[in-house]
XYZ file of C-alpha atoms in Angstrom:
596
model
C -6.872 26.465 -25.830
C -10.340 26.786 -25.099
C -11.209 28.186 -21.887
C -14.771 28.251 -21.116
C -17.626 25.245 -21.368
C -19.126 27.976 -24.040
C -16.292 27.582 -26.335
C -16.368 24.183 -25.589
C -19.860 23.716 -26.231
C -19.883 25.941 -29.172
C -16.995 24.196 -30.998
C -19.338 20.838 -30.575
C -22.503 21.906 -31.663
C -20.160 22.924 -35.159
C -18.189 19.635 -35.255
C -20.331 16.963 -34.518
C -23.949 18.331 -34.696
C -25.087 15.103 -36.604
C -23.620 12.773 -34.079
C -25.372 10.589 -31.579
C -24.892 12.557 -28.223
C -27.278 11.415 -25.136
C -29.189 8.145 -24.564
C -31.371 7.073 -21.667
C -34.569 4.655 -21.275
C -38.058 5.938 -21.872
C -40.504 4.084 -21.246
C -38.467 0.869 -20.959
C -36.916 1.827 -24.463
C -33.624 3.167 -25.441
C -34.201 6.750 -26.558
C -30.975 9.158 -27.972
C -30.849 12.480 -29.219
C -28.198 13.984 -31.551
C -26.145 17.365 -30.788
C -28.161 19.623 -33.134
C -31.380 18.513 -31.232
C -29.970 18.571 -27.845
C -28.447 22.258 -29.073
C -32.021 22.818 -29.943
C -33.516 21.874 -26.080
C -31.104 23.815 -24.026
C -30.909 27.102 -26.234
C -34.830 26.857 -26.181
C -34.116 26.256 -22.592
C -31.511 29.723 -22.236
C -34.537 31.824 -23.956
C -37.042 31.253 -21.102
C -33.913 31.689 -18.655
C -33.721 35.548 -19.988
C -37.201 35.773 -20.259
C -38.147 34.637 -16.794
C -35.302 37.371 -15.400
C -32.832 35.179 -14.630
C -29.445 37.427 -14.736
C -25.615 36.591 -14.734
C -24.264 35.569 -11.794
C -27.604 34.404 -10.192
C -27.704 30.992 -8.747
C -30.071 28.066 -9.716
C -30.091 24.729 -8.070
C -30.058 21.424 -9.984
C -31.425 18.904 -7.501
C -31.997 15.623 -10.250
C -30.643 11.953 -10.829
C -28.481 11.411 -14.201
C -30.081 12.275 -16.778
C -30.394 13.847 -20.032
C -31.919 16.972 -18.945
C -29.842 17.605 -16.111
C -27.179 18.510 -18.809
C -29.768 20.235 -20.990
C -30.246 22.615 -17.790
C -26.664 23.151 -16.553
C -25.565 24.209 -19.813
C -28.599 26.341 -20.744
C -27.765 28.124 -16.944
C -23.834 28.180 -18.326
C -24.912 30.207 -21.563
C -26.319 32.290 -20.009
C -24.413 33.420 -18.012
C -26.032 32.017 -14.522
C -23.940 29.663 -11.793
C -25.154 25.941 -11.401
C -25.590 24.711 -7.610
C -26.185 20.798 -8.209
C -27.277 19.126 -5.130
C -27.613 15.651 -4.179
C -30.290 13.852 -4.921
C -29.464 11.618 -1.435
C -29.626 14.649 0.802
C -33.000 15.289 3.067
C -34.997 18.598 2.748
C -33.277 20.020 5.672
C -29.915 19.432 3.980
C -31.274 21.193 0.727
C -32.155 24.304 2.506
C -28.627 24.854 3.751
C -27.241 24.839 0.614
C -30.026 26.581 -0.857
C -29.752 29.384 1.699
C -25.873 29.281 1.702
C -25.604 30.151 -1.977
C -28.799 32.471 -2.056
C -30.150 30.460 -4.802
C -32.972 32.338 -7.479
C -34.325 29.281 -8.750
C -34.696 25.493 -8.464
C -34.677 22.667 -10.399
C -36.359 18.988 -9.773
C -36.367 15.831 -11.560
C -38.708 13.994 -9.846
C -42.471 14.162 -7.734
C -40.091 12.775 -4.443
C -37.189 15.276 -5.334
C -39.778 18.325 -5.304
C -41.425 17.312 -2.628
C -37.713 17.661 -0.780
C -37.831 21.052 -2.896
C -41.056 22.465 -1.605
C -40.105 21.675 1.841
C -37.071 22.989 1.832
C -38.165 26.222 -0.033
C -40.688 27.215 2.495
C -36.905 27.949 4.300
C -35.336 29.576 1.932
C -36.370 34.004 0.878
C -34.392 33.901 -2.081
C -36.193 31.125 -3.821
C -38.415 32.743 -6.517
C -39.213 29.492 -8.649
C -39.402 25.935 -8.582
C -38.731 23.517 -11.815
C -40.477 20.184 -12.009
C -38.856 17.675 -15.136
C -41.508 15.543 -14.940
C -44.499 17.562 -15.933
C -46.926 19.999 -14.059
C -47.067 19.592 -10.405
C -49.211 22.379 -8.308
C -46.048 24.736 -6.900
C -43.592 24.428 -9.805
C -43.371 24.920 -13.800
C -42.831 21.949 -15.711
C -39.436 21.396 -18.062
C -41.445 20.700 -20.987
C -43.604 24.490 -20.081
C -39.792 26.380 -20.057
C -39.080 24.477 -23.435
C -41.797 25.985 -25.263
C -41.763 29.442 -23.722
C -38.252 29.623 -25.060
C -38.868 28.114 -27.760
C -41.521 30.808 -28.543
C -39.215 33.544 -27.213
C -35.801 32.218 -29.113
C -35.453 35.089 -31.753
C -36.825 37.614 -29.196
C -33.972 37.315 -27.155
C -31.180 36.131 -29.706
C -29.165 39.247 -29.320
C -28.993 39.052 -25.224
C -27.983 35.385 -25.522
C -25.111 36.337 -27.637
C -24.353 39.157 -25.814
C -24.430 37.225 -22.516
C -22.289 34.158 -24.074
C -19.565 37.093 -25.760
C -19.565 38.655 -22.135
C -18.308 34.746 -20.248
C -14.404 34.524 -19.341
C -12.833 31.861 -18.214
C -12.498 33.302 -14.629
C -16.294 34.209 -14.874
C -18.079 31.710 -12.161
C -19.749 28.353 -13.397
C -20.968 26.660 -10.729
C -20.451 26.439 -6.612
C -20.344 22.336 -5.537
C -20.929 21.742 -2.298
C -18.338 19.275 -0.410
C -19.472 16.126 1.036
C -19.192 16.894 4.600
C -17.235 14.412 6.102
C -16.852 16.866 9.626
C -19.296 20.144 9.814
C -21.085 21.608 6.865
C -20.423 21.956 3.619
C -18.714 24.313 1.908
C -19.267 25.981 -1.560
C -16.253 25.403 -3.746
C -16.393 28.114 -6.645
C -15.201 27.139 -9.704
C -14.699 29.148 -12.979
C -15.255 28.185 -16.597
C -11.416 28.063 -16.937
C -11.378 25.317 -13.745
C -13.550 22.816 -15.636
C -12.660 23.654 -19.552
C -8.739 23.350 -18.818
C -9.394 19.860 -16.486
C -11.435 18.245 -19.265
C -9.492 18.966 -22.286
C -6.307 18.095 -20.533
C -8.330 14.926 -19.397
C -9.445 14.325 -22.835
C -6.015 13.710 -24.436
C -4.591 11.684 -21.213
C -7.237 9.001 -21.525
C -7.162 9.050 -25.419
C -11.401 9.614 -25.697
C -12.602 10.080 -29.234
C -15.287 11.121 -30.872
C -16.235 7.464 -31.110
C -16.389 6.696 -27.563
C -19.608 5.942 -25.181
C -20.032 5.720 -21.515
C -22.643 4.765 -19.047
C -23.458 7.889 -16.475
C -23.815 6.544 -13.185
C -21.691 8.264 -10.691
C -24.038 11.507 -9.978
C -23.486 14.518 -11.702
C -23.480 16.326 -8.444
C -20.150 14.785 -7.435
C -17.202 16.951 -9.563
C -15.668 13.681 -11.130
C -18.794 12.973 -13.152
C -19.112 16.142 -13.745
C -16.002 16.943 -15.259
C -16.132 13.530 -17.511
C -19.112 14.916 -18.904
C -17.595 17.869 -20.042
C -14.459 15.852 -21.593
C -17.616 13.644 -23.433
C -18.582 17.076 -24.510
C -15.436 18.326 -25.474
C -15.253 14.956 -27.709
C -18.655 14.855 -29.160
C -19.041 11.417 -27.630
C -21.810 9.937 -26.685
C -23.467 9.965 -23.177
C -25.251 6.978 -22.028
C -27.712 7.598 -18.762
C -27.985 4.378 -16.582
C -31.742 4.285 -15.293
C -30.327 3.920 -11.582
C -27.640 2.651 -9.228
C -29.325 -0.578 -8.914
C -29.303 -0.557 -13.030
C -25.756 -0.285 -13.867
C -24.807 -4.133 -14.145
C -27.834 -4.205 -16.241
C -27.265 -1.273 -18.435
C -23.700 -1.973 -18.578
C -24.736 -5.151 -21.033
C -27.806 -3.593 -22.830
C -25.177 0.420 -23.776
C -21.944 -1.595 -24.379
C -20.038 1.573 -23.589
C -16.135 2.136 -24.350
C -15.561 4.228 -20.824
C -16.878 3.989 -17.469
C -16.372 6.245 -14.572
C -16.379 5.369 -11.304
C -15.519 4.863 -7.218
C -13.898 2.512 -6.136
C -16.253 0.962 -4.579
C -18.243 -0.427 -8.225
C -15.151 -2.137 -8.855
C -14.226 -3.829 -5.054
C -17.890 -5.234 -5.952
C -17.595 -6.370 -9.242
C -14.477 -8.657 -8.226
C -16.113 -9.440 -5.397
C -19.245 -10.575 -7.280
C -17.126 -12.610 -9.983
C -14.973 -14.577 -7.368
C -17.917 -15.436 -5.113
C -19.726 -16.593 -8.881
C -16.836 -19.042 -9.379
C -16.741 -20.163 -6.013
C -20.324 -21.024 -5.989
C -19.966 -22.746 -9.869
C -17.037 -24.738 -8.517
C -15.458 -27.687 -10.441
C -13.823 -27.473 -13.508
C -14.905 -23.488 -13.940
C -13.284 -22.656 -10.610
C -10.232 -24.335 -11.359
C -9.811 -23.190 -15.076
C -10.552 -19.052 -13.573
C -8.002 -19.572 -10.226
C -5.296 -20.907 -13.247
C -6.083 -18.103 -15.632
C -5.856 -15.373 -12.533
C -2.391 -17.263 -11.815
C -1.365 -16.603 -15.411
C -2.189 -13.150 -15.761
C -0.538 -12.456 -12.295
C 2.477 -14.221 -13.611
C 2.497 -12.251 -17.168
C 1.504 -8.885 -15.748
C 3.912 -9.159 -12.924
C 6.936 -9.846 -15.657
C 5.319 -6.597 -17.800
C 5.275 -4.448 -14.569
C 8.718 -5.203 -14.220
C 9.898 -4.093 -17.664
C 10.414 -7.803 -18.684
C 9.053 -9.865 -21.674
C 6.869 -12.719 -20.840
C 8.052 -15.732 -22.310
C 6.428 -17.370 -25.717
C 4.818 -20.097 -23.236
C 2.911 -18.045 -20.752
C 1.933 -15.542 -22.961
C 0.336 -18.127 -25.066
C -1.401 -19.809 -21.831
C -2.665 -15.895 -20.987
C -4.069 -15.802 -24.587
C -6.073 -19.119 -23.787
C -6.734 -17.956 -20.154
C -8.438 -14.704 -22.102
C -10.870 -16.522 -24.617
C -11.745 -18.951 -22.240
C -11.939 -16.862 -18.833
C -11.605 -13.393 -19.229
C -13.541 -12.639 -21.936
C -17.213 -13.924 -20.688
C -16.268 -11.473 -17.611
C -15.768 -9.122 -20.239
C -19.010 -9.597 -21.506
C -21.080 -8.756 -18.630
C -19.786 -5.065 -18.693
C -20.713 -4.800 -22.395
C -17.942 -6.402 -23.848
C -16.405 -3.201 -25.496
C -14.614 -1.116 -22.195
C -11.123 0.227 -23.125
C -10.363 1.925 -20.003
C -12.085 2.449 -16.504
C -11.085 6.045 -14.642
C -11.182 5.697 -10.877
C -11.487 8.810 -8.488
C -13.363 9.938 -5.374
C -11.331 6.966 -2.912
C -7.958 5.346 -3.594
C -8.439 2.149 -5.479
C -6.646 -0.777 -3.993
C -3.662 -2.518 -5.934
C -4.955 -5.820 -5.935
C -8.362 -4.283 -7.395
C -6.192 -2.745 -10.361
C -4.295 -5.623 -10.997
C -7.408 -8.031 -11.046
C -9.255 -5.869 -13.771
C -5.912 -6.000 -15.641
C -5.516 -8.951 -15.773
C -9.376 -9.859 -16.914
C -8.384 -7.390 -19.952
C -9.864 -4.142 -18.603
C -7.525 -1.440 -17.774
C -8.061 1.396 -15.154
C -6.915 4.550 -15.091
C -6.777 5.737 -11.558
C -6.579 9.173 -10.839
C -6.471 11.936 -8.024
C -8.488 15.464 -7.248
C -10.518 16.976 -5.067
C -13.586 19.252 -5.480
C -11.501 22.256 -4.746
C -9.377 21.350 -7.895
C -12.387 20.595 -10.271
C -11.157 18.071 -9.786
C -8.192 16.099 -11.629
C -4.629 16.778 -10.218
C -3.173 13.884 -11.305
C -4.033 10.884 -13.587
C -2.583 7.525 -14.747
C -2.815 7.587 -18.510
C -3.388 4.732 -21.618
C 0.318 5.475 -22.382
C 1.938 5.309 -18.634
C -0.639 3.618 -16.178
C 1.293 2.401 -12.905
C -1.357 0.091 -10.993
C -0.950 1.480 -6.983
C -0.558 5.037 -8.253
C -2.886 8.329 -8.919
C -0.678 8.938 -11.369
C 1.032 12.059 -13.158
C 0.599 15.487 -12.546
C -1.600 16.686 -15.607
C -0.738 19.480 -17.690
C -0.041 23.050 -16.556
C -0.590 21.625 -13.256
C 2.410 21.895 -10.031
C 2.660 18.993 -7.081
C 4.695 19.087 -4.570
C 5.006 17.648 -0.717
C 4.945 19.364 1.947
C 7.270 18.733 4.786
C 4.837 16.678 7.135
C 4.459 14.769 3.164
C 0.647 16.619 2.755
C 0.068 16.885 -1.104
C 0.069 20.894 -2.272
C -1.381 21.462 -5.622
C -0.999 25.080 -8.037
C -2.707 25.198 -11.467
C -5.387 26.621 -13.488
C -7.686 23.801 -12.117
C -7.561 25.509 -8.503
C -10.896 26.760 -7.247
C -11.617 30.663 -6.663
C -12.576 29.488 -2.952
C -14.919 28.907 -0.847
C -18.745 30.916 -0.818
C -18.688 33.417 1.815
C -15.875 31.929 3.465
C -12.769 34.148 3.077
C -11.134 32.708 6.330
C -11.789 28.673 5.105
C -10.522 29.852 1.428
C -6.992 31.014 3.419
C -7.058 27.821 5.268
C -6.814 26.233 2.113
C -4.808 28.011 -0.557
C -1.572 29.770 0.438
C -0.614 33.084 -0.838
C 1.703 31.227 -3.074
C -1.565 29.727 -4.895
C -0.745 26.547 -3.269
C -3.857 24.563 -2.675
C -3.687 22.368 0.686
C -5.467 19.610 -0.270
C -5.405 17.165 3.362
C -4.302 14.290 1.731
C -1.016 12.584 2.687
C 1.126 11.031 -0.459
C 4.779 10.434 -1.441
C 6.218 10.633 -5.242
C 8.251 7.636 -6.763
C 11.650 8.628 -8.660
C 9.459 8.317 -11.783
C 7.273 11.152 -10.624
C 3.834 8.949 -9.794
C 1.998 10.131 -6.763
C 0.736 7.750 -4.322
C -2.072 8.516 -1.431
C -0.913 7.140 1.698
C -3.928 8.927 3.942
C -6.169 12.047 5.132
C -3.810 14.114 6.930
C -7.229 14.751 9.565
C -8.019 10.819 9.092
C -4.440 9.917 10.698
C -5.580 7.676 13.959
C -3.265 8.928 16.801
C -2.636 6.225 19.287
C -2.357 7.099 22.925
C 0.710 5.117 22.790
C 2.121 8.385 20.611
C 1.999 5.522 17.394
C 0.230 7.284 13.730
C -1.663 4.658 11.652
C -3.100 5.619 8.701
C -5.994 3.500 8.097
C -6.774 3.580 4.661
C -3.811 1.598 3.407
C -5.396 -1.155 5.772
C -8.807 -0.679 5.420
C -8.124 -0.907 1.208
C -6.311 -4.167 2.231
C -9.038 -5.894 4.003
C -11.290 -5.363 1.681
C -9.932 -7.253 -0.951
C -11.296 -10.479 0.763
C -14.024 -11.878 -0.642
C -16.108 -11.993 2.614
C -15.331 -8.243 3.517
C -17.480 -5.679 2.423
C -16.387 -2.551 4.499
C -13.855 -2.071 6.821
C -13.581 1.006 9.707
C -10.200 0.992 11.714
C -10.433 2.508 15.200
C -7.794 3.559 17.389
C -7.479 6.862 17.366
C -6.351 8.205 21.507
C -6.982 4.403 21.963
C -3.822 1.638 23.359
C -4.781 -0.567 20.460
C -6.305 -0.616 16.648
C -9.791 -2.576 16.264
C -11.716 -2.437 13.484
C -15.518 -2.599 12.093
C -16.686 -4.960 9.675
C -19.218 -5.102 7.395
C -19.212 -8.865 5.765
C -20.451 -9.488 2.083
C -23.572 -11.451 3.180
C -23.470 -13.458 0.091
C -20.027 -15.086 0.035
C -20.717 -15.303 3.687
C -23.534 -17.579 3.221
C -21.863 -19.247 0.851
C -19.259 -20.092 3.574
C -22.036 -20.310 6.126
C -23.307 -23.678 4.237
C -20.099 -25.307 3.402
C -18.775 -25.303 6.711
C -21.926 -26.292 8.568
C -23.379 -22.838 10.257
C -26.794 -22.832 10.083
C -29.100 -19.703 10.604
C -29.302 -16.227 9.354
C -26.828 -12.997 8.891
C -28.030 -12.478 12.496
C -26.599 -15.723 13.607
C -23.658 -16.211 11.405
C -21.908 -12.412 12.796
C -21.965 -14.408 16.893
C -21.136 -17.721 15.630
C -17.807 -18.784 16.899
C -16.773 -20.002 13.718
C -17.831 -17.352 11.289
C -15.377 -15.350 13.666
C -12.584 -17.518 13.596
C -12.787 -17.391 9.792
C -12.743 -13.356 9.691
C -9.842 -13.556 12.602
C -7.493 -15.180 9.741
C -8.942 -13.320 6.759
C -7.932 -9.819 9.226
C -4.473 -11.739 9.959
C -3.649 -13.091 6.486
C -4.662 -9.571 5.224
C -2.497 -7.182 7.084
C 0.358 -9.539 8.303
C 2.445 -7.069 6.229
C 2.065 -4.057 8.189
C 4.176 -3.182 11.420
C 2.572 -4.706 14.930
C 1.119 -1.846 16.233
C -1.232 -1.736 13.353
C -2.313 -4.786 13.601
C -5.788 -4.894 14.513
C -6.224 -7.062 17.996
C -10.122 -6.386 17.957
C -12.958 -6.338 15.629
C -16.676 -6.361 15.520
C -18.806 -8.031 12.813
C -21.691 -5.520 11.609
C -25.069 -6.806 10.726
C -25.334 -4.449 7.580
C -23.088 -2.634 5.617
C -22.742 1.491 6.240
C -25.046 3.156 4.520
C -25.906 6.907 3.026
C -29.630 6.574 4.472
C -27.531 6.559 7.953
C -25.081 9.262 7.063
C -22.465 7.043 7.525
C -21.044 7.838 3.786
C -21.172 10.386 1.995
C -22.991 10.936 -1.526
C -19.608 9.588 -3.107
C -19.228 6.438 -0.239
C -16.398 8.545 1.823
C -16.517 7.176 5.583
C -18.214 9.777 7.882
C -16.037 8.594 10.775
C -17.340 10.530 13.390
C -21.222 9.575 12.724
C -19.815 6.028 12.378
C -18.159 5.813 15.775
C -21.857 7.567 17.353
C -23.973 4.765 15.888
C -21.597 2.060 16.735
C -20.243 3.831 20.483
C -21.783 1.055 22.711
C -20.340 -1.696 20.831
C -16.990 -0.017 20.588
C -16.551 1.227 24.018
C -17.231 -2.845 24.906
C -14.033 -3.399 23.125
C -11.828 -0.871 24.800
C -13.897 -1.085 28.223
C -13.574 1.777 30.372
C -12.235 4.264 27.486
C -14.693 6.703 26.037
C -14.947 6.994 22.098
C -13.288 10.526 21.315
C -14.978 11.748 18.049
């Protein structure tokens, strides 16, 4: 078993040296580099490391947008024995300097003139912070990328024998990087994980999802967040080939121009894409509306038969087979055309979301983790993927319940702890190795985890009454006029609820039914409300009364990380939320107060 991203790396750069391994757009053209030259970049890359005094065990930020050379610089710190600190490249100067000072980084990294600029600032808080890093040529205050390639370049036989030594001297409990959680409540914390955390996550990973040497995917989700980082490790693992999407606001683009085999994602990318393709075929109406609604009636019908263990019959699968050339496969197109599986992590992906890509012919894999596990705990796989589940436990790795139903976790995918936090590291893993992970789930007689809710994120009604509210925030958001949904009601007599509308099947709507105006207008109108009141209704008539929601309150703008109402990965920040929305709530409840 290999056991460190060295050995990993190193059994790569033998295997599959020739093959394709990283693409991204230069200059508005597709440029890709093959193992043996990226091997080239990042060992030229580990010379200037050594020769700038960088030892084992110091720690160097990584503060870029996906892209080739943030993986060129994470594994060149990895070789040589250093720990990478990746930060956000969302998170304000002020934000930087925590983290910066928290892990005592050495040196910094930047892709960008705006992401250095956060640097500088930041830096002028931080002692420890001996160099900055600039990707993107010379900038007054920093060394360039391209400067570090060619000193190590120059220096690469001068220091062969340390870089050997250093790489001989990395275990798999030797330190690999410190990630810094989200921050949903207070600051964040520096999970520490090893070589062994990451190495034994991917290759398990690897074999789950059945990737291949032949595979692609488009890198979107940032590298930062511990999901994308570990699928770039299983796509190194592979010798697969990394695609780099240009940007967020890219991805439906790139998506068509890459044509990769895997994507990675939250669940949020695929709420929108549904969301985008049912508003598209309400707009197109006519025949194409009614010929989609009938195939999405098919494929419910022959997927609901297959989920039961049964055999569609000769007719329907025939009409599904007609419903997939003419339906499902120009959907199909406009992700590339070529997907075998999506993996979903980060937020639990609603049922109805994972049936609707399976029955368009795309398959996701939906799996569970946290940071502090590196992150995969559990995973649906290509041979036993139940839709509404996180999946199986993954190899070498225990699950259990415990007694209040919060999920415990023991493997070799548990973190070390927590940076210079002993007492949050107890907090968290028992002395039984028993990571506590928060989350609230229950296990089917077949062994598949499910997520019911944060154990912290439980609201407690003042009525005594626990609702969890992702369950029914996942459920109103599979309308097509809901964007985001925030229940409310914790110490509160009642649930409400905050919603952000999808503006553009709202003014869809909007026109058909006669409201004139803008976003502005449509949230007071009497009937835009009405609507959402039986949308809310229709959506959650299955859960008990006192979580229905008697209240809500139409945004005019979805939640947002420029707010700090998510988090880098699109987590709620409930307690920011209910600040920036206090007046409005407390309207609802009247004389309550709003207790964070």
């Amino acid at each position: 078993m290999l056991e460190t991203i060295v050995a990993i790396y190193a059994q790569t750069m033998e295997r599959h040296g020739s093959r394709k391994a990283q693409t991204a757009k230069i200059d508005g053209k597709w440029t890709s580099w093959t193992w043996t030259q990226v091997d080239r970049k990042i060992r030229s890359l580990s010379a200037a490391m050594v020769e700038l005094g960088l030892q084992p065990g110091d720690r160097i930020a990584l503060l870029s947008e996906n892209r080739p050379e943030w993986a060129w610089t994470d594994l060149a710190i990895l070789l040589t024995g250093g720990v990478n600190v990746p930060i956000y490249p969302t998170l304000t100067a002020k934000q930087i300097a925590y983290l910066l000072n928290d892990c005592q980084a050495k040196v910094a990294f930047a892709s960008t003139p705006a992401q250095l600029a956060k640097l500088k600032e930041a830096a002028a808080e931080v002692p420890s912070l001996e160099l900055l890093v600039h990707f993107d040529g010379a900038i007054e205050g920093a060394r360039s990328l391209d400067e570090l390639l060619a000193l190590g370049e120059d220096r690469l036989s001068a220091h062969a024998t340390e870089l050997d030594k250093r790489r001989e001297a990395i275990r798999p409990d030797t330190l690999c990087s410190i990630i810094y959680t989200s921050g949903t409540t207070g600051n964040p914390k520096g999970v520490m994980l090893t070589h062994r955390n990451f190495s034994t996550n991917a290759t398990s990973v690897a074999d789950l999802v059945d990737i291949q040497t032949e595979d692609s995917c488009l890198s979107f989700l940032p590298l930062s967040h511990v999901l994308e980082r570990v699928a770039y490790y299983v796509f190194l693992f592979r010798g697969a080939h990394i695609n780099y999407a240009e940007s967020m606001d890219t991805v439906a683009q790139n998506l068509t121009e890459v044509s990769p085999t895997f994507l990675v994602s939250v669940p949020r990318l695929f709420e929108k894409i549904r969301a985008r393709v049912i508003d598209t075929m309400a707009e197109t109406g006519g025949v194409k509306k009614a010929l989609f609604e009938w195939g999405l009636r098919v494929g419910g019908e022959f997927h609901g038969l297959k989920a039961q263990g049964k055999e569609p019959g000769p007719m329907l699968g025939l009409e599904y087979k007609l419903a997939d050339r003419l339906v499902f496969s120009k959907v199909r197109a406009r992700t590339g055309g070529r997907l075998k599986y999506c993996i979903s992590g980060g937020a639990p992906l609603s049922k109805e979301v994972g049936l609707f890509f399976k029955i368009i012919g795309i398959t996701i894999l939906e799996g569970y983790g946290l940071t502090e596990s590196s992150p995969v705990i559990t995973c649906n796989r290509t041979t036993a993927n139940k839709i509404g589940t996180v999946g199986l436990p993954i190899p070498h790795v225990e699950v259990k319940l415990a007694e209040d139903g919060e999920i415990l976790a023991r493997g070799p995918n548990i973190m070390l702890g927590y940076f210079n936090n002993p007492q949050a590291t107890q907090d968290t893993i028992d002395a039984d190795g028993w990571l506590h992970t928060g989350d609230i789930g229950k296990l089917d007689a077949d062994g598949f985890l499910s997520i019911t809710d944060r154990k912290k994120e439980i609201l407690v009604m003042s009525n005594g009454k626990n609702v969890a509210p992702a369950p029914i925030e996942n459920a109103l958001i599979t309308s097509s006029y809901i964007a985001q949904a925030v229940l409310i009601g914790d110490n509160r007599n009642f649930v409400s609820a905050l919603i952000a509308p999808n503006f553009d099947s709202l003014a869809r709507w909007a026109k058909e039914n006669g409201v004139p105006g803008n976003p502005g207008d449509w949230i007071a109108d009497p009937k835009v409300k009405s609507m959402f009141r039986a949308e809310i209704d229709r959506l959650t008539t299955d859960f008990a009364r006192f979580e229905q929601i008697k209240e809500f309150i139409l945004l005019r703008e979805e939640l947002t990380q420029e707010k700090d109402e998510l988090t880098p990965t699109l987590k709620f920040k409930r307690r920011v939320i209910l600040a920036n929305y206090g007046t409005q709530i407390d309207s609802i409840y009247g004389s309550e107060t709003v207790k964070a």
